[in-house]
Tab-separated table of C-alpha atoms and ligand atoms in Angstrom:
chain	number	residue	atom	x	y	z
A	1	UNK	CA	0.000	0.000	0.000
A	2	UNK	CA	0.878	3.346	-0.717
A	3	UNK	CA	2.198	6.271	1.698
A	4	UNK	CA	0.131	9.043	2.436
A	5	UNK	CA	2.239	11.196	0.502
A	6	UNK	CA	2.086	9.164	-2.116
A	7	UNK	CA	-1.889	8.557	-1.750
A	8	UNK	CA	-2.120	12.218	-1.672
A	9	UNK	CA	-0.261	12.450	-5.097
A	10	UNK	CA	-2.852	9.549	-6.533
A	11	UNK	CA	-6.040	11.727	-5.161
A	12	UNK	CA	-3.985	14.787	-7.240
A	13	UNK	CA	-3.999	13.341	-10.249
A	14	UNK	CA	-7.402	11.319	-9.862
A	15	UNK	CA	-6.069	8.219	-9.913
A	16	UNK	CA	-7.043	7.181	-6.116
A	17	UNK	CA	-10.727	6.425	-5.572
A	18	UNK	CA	-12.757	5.057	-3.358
A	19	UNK	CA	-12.476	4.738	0.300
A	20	UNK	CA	-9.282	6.820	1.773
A	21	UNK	CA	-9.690	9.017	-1.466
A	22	UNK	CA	-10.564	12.674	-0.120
A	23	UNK	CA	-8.086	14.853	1.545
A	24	UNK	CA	-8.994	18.039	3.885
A	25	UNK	CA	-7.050	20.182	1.473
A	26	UNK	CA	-5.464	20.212	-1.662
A	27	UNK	CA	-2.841	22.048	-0.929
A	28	UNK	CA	-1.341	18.678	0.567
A	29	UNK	CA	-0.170	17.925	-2.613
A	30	UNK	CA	2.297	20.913	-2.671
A	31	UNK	CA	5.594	21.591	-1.775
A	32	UNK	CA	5.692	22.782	2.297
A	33	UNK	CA	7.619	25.945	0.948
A	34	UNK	CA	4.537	26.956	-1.488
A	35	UNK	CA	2.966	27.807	2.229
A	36	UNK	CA	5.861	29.842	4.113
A	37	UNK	CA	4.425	32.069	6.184
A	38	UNK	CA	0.684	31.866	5.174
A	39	UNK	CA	0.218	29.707	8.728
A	40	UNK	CA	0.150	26.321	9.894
A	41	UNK	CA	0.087	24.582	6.435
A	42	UNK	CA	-2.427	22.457	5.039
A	43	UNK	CA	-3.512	19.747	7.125
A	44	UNK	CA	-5.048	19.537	10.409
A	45	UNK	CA	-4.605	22.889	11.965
A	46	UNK	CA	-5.383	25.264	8.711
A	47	UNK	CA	-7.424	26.892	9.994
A	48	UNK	CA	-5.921	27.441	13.751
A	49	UNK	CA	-4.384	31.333	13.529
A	50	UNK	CA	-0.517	31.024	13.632
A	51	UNK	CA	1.211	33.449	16.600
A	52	UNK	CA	2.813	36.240	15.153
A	53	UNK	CA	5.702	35.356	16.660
A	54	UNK	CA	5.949	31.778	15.769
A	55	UNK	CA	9.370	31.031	13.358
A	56	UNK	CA	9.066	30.877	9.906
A	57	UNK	CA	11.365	28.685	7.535
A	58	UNK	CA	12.423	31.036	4.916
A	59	UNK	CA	12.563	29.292	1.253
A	60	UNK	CA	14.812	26.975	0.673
A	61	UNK	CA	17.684	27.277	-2.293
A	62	UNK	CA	15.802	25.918	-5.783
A	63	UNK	CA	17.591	22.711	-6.189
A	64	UNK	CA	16.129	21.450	-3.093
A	65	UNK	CA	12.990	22.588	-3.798
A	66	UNK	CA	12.791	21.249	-7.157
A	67	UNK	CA	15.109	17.664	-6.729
A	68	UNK	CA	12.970	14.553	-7.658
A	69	UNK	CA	12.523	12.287	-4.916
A	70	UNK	CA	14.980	10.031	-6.088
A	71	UNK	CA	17.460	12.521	-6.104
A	72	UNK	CA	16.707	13.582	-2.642
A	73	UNK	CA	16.911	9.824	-1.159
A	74	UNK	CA	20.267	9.234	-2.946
A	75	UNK	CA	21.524	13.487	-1.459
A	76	UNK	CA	19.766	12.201	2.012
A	77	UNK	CA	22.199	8.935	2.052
A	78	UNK	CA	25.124	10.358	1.047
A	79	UNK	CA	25.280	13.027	3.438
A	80	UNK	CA	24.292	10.773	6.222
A	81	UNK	CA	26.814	8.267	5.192
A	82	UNK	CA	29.059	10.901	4.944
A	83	UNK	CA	28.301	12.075	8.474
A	84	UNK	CA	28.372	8.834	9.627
A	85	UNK	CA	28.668	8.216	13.991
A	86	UNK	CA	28.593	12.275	14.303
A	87	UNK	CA	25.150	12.538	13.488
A	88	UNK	CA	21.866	10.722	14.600
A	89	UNK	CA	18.432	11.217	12.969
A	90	UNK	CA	15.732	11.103	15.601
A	91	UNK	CA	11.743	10.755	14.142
A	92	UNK	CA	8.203	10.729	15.740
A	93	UNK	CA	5.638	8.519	14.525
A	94	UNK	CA	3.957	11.080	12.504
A	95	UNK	CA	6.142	11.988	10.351
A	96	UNK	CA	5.950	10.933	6.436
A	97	UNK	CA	7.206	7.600	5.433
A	98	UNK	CA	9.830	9.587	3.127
A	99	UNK	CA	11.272	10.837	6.252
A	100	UNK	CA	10.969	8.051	8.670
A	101	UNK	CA	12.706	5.484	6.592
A	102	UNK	CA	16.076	7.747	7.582
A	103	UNK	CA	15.619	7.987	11.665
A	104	UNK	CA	18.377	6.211	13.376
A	105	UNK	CA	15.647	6.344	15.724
A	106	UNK	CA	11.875	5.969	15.737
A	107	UNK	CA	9.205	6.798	18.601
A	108	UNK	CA	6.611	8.525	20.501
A	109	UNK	CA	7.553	12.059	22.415
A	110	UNK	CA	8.700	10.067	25.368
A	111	UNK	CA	10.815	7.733	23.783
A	112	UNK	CA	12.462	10.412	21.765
A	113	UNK	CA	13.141	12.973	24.707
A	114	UNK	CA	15.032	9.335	26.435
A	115	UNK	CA	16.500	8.875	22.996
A	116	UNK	CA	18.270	12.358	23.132
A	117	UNK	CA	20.189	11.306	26.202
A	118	UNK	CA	21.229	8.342	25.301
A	119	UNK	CA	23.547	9.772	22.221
A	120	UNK	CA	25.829	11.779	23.663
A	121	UNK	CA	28.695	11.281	21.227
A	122	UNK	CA	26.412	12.564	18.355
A	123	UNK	CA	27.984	16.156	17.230
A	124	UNK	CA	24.638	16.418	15.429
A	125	UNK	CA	20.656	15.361	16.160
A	126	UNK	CA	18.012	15.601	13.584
A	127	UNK	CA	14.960	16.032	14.785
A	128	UNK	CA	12.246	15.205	12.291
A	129	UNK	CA	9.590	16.049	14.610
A	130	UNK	CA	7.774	19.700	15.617
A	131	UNK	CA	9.954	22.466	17.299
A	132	UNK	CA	8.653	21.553	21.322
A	133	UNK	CA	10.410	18.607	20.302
A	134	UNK	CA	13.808	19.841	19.084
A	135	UNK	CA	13.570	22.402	22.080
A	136	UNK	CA	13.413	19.304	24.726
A	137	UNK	CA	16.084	17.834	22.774
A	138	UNK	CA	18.241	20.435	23.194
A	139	UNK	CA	17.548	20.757	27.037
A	140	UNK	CA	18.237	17.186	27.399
A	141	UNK	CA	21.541	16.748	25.382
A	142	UNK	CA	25.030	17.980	26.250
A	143	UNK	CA	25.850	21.569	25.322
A	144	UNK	CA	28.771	20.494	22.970
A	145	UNK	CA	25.608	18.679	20.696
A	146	UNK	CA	23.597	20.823	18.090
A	147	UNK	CA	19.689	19.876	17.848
A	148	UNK	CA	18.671	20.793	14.353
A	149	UNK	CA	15.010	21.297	13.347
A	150	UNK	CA	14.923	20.957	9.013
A	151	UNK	CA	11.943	22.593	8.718
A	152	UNK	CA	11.526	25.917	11.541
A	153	UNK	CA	8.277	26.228	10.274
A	154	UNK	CA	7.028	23.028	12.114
A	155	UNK	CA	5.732	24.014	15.168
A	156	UNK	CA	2.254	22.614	16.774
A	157	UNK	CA	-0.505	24.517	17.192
A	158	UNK	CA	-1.415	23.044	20.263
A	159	UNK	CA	1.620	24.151	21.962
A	160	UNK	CA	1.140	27.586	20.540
A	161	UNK	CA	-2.194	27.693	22.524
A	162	UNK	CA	-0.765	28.388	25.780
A	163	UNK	CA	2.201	31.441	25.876
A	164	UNK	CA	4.652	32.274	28.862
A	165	UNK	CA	2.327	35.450	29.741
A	166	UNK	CA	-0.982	34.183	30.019
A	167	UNK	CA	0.556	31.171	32.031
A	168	UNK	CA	1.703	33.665	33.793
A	169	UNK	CA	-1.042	35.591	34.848
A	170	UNK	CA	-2.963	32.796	35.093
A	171	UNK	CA	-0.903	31.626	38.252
A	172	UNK	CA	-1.138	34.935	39.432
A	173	UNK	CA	-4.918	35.125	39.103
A	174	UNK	CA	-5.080	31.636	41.083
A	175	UNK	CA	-2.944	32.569	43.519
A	176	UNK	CA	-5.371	35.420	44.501
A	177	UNK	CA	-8.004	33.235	44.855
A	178	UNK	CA	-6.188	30.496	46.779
A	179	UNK	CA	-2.962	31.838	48.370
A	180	UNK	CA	0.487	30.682	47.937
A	181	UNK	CA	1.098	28.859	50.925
A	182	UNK	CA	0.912	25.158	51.752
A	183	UNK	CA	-1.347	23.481	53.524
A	184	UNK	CA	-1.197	21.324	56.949
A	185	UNK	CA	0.531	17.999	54.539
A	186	UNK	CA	2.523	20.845	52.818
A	187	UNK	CA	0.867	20.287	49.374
A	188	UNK	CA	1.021	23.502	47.668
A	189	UNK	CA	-2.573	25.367	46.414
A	190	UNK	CA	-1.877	24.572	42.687
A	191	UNK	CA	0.998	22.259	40.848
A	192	UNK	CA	1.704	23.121	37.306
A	193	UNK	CA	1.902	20.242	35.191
A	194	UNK	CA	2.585	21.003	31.301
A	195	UNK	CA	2.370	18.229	28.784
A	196	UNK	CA	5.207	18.002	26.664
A	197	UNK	CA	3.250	19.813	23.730
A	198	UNK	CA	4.047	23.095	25.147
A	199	UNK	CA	7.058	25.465	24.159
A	200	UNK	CA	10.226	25.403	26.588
A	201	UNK	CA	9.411	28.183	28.932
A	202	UNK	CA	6.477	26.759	30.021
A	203	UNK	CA	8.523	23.717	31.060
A	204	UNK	CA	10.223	26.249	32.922
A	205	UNK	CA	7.758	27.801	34.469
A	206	UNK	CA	6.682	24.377	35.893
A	207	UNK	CA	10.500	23.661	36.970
A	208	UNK	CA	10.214	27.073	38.745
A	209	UNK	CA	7.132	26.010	40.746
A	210	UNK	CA	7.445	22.731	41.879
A	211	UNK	CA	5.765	21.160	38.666
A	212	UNK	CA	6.551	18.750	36.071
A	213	UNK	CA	6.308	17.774	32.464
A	214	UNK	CA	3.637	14.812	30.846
A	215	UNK	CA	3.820	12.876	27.751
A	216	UNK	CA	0.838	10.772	26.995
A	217	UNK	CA	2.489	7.650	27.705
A	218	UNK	CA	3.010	8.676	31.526
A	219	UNK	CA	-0.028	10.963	32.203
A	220	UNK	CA	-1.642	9.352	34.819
A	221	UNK	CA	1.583	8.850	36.741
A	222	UNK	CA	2.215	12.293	36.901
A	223	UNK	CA	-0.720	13.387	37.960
A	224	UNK	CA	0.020	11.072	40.682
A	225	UNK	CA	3.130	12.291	41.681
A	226	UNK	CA	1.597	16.195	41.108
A	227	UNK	CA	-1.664	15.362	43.752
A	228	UNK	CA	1.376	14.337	46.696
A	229	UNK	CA	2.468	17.891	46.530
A	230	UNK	CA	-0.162	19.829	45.323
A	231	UNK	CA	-3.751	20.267	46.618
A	232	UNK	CA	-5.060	20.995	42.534
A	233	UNK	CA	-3.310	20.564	39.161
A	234	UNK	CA	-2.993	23.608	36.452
A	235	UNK	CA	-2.995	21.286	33.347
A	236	UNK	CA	-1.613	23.037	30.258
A	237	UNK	CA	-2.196	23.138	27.211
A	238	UNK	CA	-4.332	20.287	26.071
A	239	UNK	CA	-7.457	19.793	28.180
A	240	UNK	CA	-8.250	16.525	26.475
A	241	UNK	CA	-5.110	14.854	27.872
A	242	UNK	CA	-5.727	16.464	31.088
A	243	UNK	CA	-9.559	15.681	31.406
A	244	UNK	CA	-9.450	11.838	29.764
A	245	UNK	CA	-6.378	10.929	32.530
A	246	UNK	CA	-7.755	12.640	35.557
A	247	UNK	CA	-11.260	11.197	34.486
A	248	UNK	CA	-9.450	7.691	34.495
A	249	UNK	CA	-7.995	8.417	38.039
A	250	UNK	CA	-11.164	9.111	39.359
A	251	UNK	CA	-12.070	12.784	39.352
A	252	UNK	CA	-15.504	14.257	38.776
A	253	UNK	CA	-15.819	16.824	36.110
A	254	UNK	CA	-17.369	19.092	37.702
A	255	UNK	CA	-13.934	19.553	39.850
A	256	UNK	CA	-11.778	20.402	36.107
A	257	UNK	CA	-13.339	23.646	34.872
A	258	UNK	CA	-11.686	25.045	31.777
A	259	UNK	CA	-9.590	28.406	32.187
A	260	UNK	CA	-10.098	30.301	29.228
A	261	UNK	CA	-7.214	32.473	28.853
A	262	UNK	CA	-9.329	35.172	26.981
A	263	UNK	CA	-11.555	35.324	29.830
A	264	UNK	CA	-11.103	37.179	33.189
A	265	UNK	CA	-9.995	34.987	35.801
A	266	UNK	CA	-10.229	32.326	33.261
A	267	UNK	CA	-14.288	32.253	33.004
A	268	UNK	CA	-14.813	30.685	36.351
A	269	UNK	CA	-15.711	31.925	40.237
A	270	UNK	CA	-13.847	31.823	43.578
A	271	UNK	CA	-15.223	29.000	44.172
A	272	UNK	CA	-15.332	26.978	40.863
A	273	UNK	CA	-11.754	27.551	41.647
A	274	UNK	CA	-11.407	26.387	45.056
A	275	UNK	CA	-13.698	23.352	44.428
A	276	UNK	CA	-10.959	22.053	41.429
A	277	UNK	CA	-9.157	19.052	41.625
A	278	UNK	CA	-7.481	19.884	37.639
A	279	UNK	CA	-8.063	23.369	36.081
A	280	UNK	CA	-7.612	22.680	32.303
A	281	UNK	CA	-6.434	24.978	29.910
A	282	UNK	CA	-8.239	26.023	27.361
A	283	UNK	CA	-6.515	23.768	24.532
A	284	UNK	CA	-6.830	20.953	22.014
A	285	UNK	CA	-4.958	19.442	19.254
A	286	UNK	CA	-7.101	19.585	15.593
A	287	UNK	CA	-5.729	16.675	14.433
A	288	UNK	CA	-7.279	14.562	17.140
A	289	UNK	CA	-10.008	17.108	17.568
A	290	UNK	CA	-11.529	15.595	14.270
A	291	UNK	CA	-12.187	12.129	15.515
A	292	UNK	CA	-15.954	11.744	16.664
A	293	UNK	CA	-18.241	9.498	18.399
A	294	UNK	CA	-20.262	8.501	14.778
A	295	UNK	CA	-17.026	7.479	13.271
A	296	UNK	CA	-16.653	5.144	15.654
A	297	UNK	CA	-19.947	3.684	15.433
A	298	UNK	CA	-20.024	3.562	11.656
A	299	UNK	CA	-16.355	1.911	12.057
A	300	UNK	CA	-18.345	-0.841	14.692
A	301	UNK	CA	-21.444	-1.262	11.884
A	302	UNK	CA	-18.901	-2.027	9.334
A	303	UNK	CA	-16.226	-4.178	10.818
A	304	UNK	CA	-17.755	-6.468	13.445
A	305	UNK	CA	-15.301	-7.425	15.650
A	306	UNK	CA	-13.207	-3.885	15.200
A	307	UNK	CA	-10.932	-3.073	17.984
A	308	UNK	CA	-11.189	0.852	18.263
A	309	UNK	CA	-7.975	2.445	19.922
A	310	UNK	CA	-7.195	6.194	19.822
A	311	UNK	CA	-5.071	8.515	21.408
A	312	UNK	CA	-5.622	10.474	24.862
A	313	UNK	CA	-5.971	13.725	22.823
A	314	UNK	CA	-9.120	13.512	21.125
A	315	UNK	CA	-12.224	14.023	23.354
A	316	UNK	CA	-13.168	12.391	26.413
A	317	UNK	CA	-16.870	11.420	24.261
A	318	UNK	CA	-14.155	9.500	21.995
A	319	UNK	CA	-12.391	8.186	24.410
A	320	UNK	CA	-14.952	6.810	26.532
A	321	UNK	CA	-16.487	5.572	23.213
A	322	UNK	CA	-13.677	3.878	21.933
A	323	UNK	CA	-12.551	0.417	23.202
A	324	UNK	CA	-8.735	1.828	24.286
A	325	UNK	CA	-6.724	4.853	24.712
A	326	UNK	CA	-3.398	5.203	25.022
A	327	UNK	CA	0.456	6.790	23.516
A	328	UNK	CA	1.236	6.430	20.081
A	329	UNK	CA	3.767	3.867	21.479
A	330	UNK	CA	0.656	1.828	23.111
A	331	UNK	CA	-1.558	2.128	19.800
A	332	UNK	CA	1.844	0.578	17.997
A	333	UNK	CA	2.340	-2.347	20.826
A	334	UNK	CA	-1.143	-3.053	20.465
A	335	UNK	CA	-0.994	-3.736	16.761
A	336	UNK	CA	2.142	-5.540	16.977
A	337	UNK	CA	0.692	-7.895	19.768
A	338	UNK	CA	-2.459	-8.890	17.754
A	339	UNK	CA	-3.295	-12.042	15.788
A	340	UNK	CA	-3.799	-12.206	12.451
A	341	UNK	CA	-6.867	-11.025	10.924
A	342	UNK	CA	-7.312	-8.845	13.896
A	343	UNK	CA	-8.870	-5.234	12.847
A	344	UNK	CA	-8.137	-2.064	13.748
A	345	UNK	CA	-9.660	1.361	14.113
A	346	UNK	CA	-7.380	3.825	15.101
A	347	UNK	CA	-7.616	7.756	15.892
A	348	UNK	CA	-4.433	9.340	15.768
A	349	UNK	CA	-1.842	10.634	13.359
A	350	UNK	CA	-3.017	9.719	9.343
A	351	UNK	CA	0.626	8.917	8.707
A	352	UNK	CA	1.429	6.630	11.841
A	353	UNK	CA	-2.034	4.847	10.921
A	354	UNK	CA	-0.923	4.424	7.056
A	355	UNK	CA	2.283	3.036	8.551
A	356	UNK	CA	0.530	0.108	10.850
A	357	UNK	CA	-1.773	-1.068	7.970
A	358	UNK	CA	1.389	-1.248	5.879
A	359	UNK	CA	3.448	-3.116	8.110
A	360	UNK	CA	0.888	-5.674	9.443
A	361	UNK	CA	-0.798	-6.618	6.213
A	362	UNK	CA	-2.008	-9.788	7.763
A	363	UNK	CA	-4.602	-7.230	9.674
A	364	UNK	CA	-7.088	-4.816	9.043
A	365	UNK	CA	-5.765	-1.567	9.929
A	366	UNK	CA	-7.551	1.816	9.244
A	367	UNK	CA	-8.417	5.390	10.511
A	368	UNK	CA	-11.359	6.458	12.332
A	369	UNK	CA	-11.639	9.481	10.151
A	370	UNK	CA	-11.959	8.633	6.272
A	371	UNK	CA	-10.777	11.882	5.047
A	372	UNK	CA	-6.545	12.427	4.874
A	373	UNK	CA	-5.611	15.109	7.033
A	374	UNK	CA	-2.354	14.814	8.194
A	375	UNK	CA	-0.447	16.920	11.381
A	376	UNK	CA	0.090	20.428	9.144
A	377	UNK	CA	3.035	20.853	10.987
A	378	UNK	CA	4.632	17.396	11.219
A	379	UNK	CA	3.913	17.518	7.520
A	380	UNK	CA	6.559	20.062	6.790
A	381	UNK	CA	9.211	18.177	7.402
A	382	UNK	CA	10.247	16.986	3.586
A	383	UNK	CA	13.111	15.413	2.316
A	384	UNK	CA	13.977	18.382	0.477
A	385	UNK	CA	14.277	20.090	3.826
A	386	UNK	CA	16.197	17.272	5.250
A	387	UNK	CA	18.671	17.195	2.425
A	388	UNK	CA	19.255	20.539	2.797
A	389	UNK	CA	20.502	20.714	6.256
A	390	UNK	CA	22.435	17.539	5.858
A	391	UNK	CA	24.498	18.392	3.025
A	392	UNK	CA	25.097	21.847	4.876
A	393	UNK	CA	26.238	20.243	7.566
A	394	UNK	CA	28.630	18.172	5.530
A	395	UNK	CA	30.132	21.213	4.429
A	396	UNK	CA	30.682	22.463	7.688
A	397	UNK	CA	27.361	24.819	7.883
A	398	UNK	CA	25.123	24.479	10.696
A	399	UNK	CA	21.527	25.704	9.584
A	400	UNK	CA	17.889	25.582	11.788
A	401	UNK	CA	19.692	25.089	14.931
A	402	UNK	CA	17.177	24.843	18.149
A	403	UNK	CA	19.279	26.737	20.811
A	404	UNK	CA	17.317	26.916	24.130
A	405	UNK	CA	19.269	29.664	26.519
A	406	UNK	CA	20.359	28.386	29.294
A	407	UNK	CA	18.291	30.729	31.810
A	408	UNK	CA	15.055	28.899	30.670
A	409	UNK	CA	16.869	25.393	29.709
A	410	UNK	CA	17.762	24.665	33.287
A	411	UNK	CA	14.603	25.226	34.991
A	412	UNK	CA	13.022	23.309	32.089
A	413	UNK	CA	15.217	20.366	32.534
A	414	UNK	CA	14.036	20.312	36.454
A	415	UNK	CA	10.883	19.376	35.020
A	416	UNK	CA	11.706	17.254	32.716
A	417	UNK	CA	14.033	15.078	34.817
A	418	UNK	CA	11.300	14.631	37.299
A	419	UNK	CA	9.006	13.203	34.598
A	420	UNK	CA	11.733	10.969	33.193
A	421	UNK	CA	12.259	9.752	36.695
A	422	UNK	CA	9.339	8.581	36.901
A	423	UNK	CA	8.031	4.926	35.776
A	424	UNK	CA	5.985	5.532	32.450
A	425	UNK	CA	2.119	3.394	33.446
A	426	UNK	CA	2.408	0.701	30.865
A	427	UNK	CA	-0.702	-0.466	30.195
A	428	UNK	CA	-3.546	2.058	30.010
A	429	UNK	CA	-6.405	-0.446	28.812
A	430	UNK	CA	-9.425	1.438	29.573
A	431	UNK	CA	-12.316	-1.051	28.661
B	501	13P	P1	2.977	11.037	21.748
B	501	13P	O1	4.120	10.884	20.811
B	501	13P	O2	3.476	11.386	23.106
B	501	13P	O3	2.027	9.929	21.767
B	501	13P	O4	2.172	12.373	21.331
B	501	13P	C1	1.500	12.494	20.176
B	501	13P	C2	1.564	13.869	19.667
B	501	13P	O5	0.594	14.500	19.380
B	501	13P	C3	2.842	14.437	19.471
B	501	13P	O6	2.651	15.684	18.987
B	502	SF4	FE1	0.706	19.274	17.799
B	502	SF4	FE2	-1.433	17.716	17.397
B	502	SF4	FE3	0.469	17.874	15.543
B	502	SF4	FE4	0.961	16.616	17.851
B	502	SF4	S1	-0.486	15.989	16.297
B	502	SF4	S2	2.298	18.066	16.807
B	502	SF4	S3	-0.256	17.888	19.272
B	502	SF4	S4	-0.867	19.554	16.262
């Protein structure tokens, strides 16, 4: 079976059609450059409005831009051949198969924050993943190692949805409701917990005040470890995560009101804000955001028998309707583990999905959502991107490096080594 890119190319020229034949824009079929600075990109989060302040790529010279993709693969090898031992690709599970089939190293966010520890003799890391990514990268490796992003363009737009200042002010307008000082078991009023999806001064901020960072493979643990010091969680930026996990552990929702940043004191009372157990922020991932309840039962009316996973990001009415939740990493182990002829519906990441089906042919693999509409901003990392900062580097020209000063890096890293102290849960079966 095809990849998505490829798929996308076949929809282009009319020759895909059937199921899997419609895309959510058809500007997927263009170069990532053809969108510099108009926004996210097409895919997922089009339509979410890009900070002003969010880094833009810049065009890349012509011969990049116009190499065929055989040309790139054979440009892509030679420069990491060239390269060899002082460079190591690292890739997240979303990214295009064109791009994947050159990480040294493949994973969830988790996995790839261990992973950039763990090669410290690497002059040079890759990262074909979204800039939060590169940034934790950079806070986790040694300062002699350069974290390169290929594309700067690819942020996440969930990350963008919650900035230094309105975290800021936000702890400040909790504060006057609730104090600052612990109470009688010295748990503090509020513990900031920021999922990984979040830019590096947030991590910071949460290293500052006791907190900690969350991936989605080790959620529930850290909420756990946050409720032993804190009397309430501030859970930023993706209140899906937030609301599915603490859901899971037990808490009514009526004790996780939403802060809307927009809002004075985040939309909610004194005492909506003493009564909370989590206050979630007001945030949400559009690639995930587009899996729904009637997919999933149109996915159970056509494949009797379907096993319906999907990630912790999408809605707690998907969630709750689905048959599992968990990491990318979990969706992957559960394919893996299955007999043959099992089938699969899955709600995450198009190209992670395509991926699965193509690897496990023996099963039925497919996505919730029928329409391709890949992570706009994991999308932007291309080959022709990644042969361009390869062969610079060959020549001796460092380009898109991910440079985190060390004023925010070290606070960030407190955070950051508390979560990776921390046992990931490792099975989150939730039926
Ligand atoms: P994980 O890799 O932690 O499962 O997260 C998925 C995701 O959305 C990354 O952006
Ligand atoms: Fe961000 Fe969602 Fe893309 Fe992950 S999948 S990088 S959370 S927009």
């Amino acid at each position: 079976m095809a990849s998505i890119d490829q798929t996308i190319q076949l929809i282009r020229i009319g020759e895909q059609r059937g199921a899997g034949s419609s895309t959510c824009s058809s500007a997927l079929a263009e170069g990532p450059w053809e969108h510099d600075n108009e926004g996210y990109g097409p895919g997922a989060s089009i339509a979410d409005p890009l900070p002003s302040d969010a880094p833009r790529q810049g065009i890349i010279p012509r011969e990049y831009r116009n190499a065929t993709a055989a040309e790139l693969d054979l440009r892509i090898r030679a420069a990491k051949h060239a390269l060899g031992d002082r460079l190591v690709i690292l890739g997240h599970f979303y990214q295009r198969d064109e791009i994947v089939r050159y990480a040294d190293f493949l994973g969830d966010s988790f996995q790839l924050a261990q992973a950039a520890k763990t090669k410290p003799n690497a002059e040079y890391i890759v990262f074909c993943g979204v800039h939060f990514m590169a940034e934790t990268a950079d806070i986790l490796s040694r300062a002699e190692q350069a974290v390169i992003l290929p594309n700067l363009a690819a942020g996440c737009s969930m990350a963008d949805m919650a900035e230094i200042d309105s975290v800021t002010d936000c702890w400040e307008e909790l504060a006057s409701v609730l104090g600052t000082a612990s109470d009688g078991s010295d748990k503090q009023p509020v513990l900031p917990v920021t999922y990984m999806n979040s830019a590096a001064s947030l991590k910071a901020f949460c290293g500052e005040h006791g907190g900690v960072v969350c991936t989605s493979s080790n959620a529930e643990t850290v909420l756990q470890w946050a409720f032993e010091r804190g009397q309430r969680v501030l859970f930023f930026p993706d209140q899906h995560l937030g609301r599915n996990t603490a859901k899971k552990m037990g808490i009514p929702l009526e004790q996780m009101p939403v802060w809307d940043p927009n809002k004075p004191m985040g939309g909610l009372t004194p005492q909506q804000i003493r009564d909370a157990r989590v206050i979630l922020w007001h945030g949400f991932c559009s690639v995930h955001k587009r899996f729904t309840v009637d997919q999933i039962s149109f996915a159970r009316q056509r494949h009797p028998g379907v096993h319906v996973i999907v990630h912790p990001e999408c809605t707690m009415e998907v969630v709750d309707a689905a048959d599992e939740h968990g990491s990318t990493e979990l969706i992957k182990k559960r394919v893996e583990a299955a007999p043959a002829g099992s089938i699969f519906a899955i709600g995450t990441e198009i190209n992670m999905v395509q991926r699965l089906a193509n690897e496990h042919p023996d099963k039925t693999i497919f996505c919730l959502d029928s329409i391709i509409c890949p992570c706009s901003t994991m999308y932007r990392i291309h080959p022709s991107y990644l042969a361009w900062v390869l062969e610079s580097l060959e020549r001796g020209e460092l380009l898109n490096r991910i440079t985190v000063p060390e004023a925010i890096a070290a606070p960030a890293r407190v955070a950051l080594e508390r979560m990776l102290a921390l046992k990931p849960a490792t099975d989150r079966r939730s039926a």
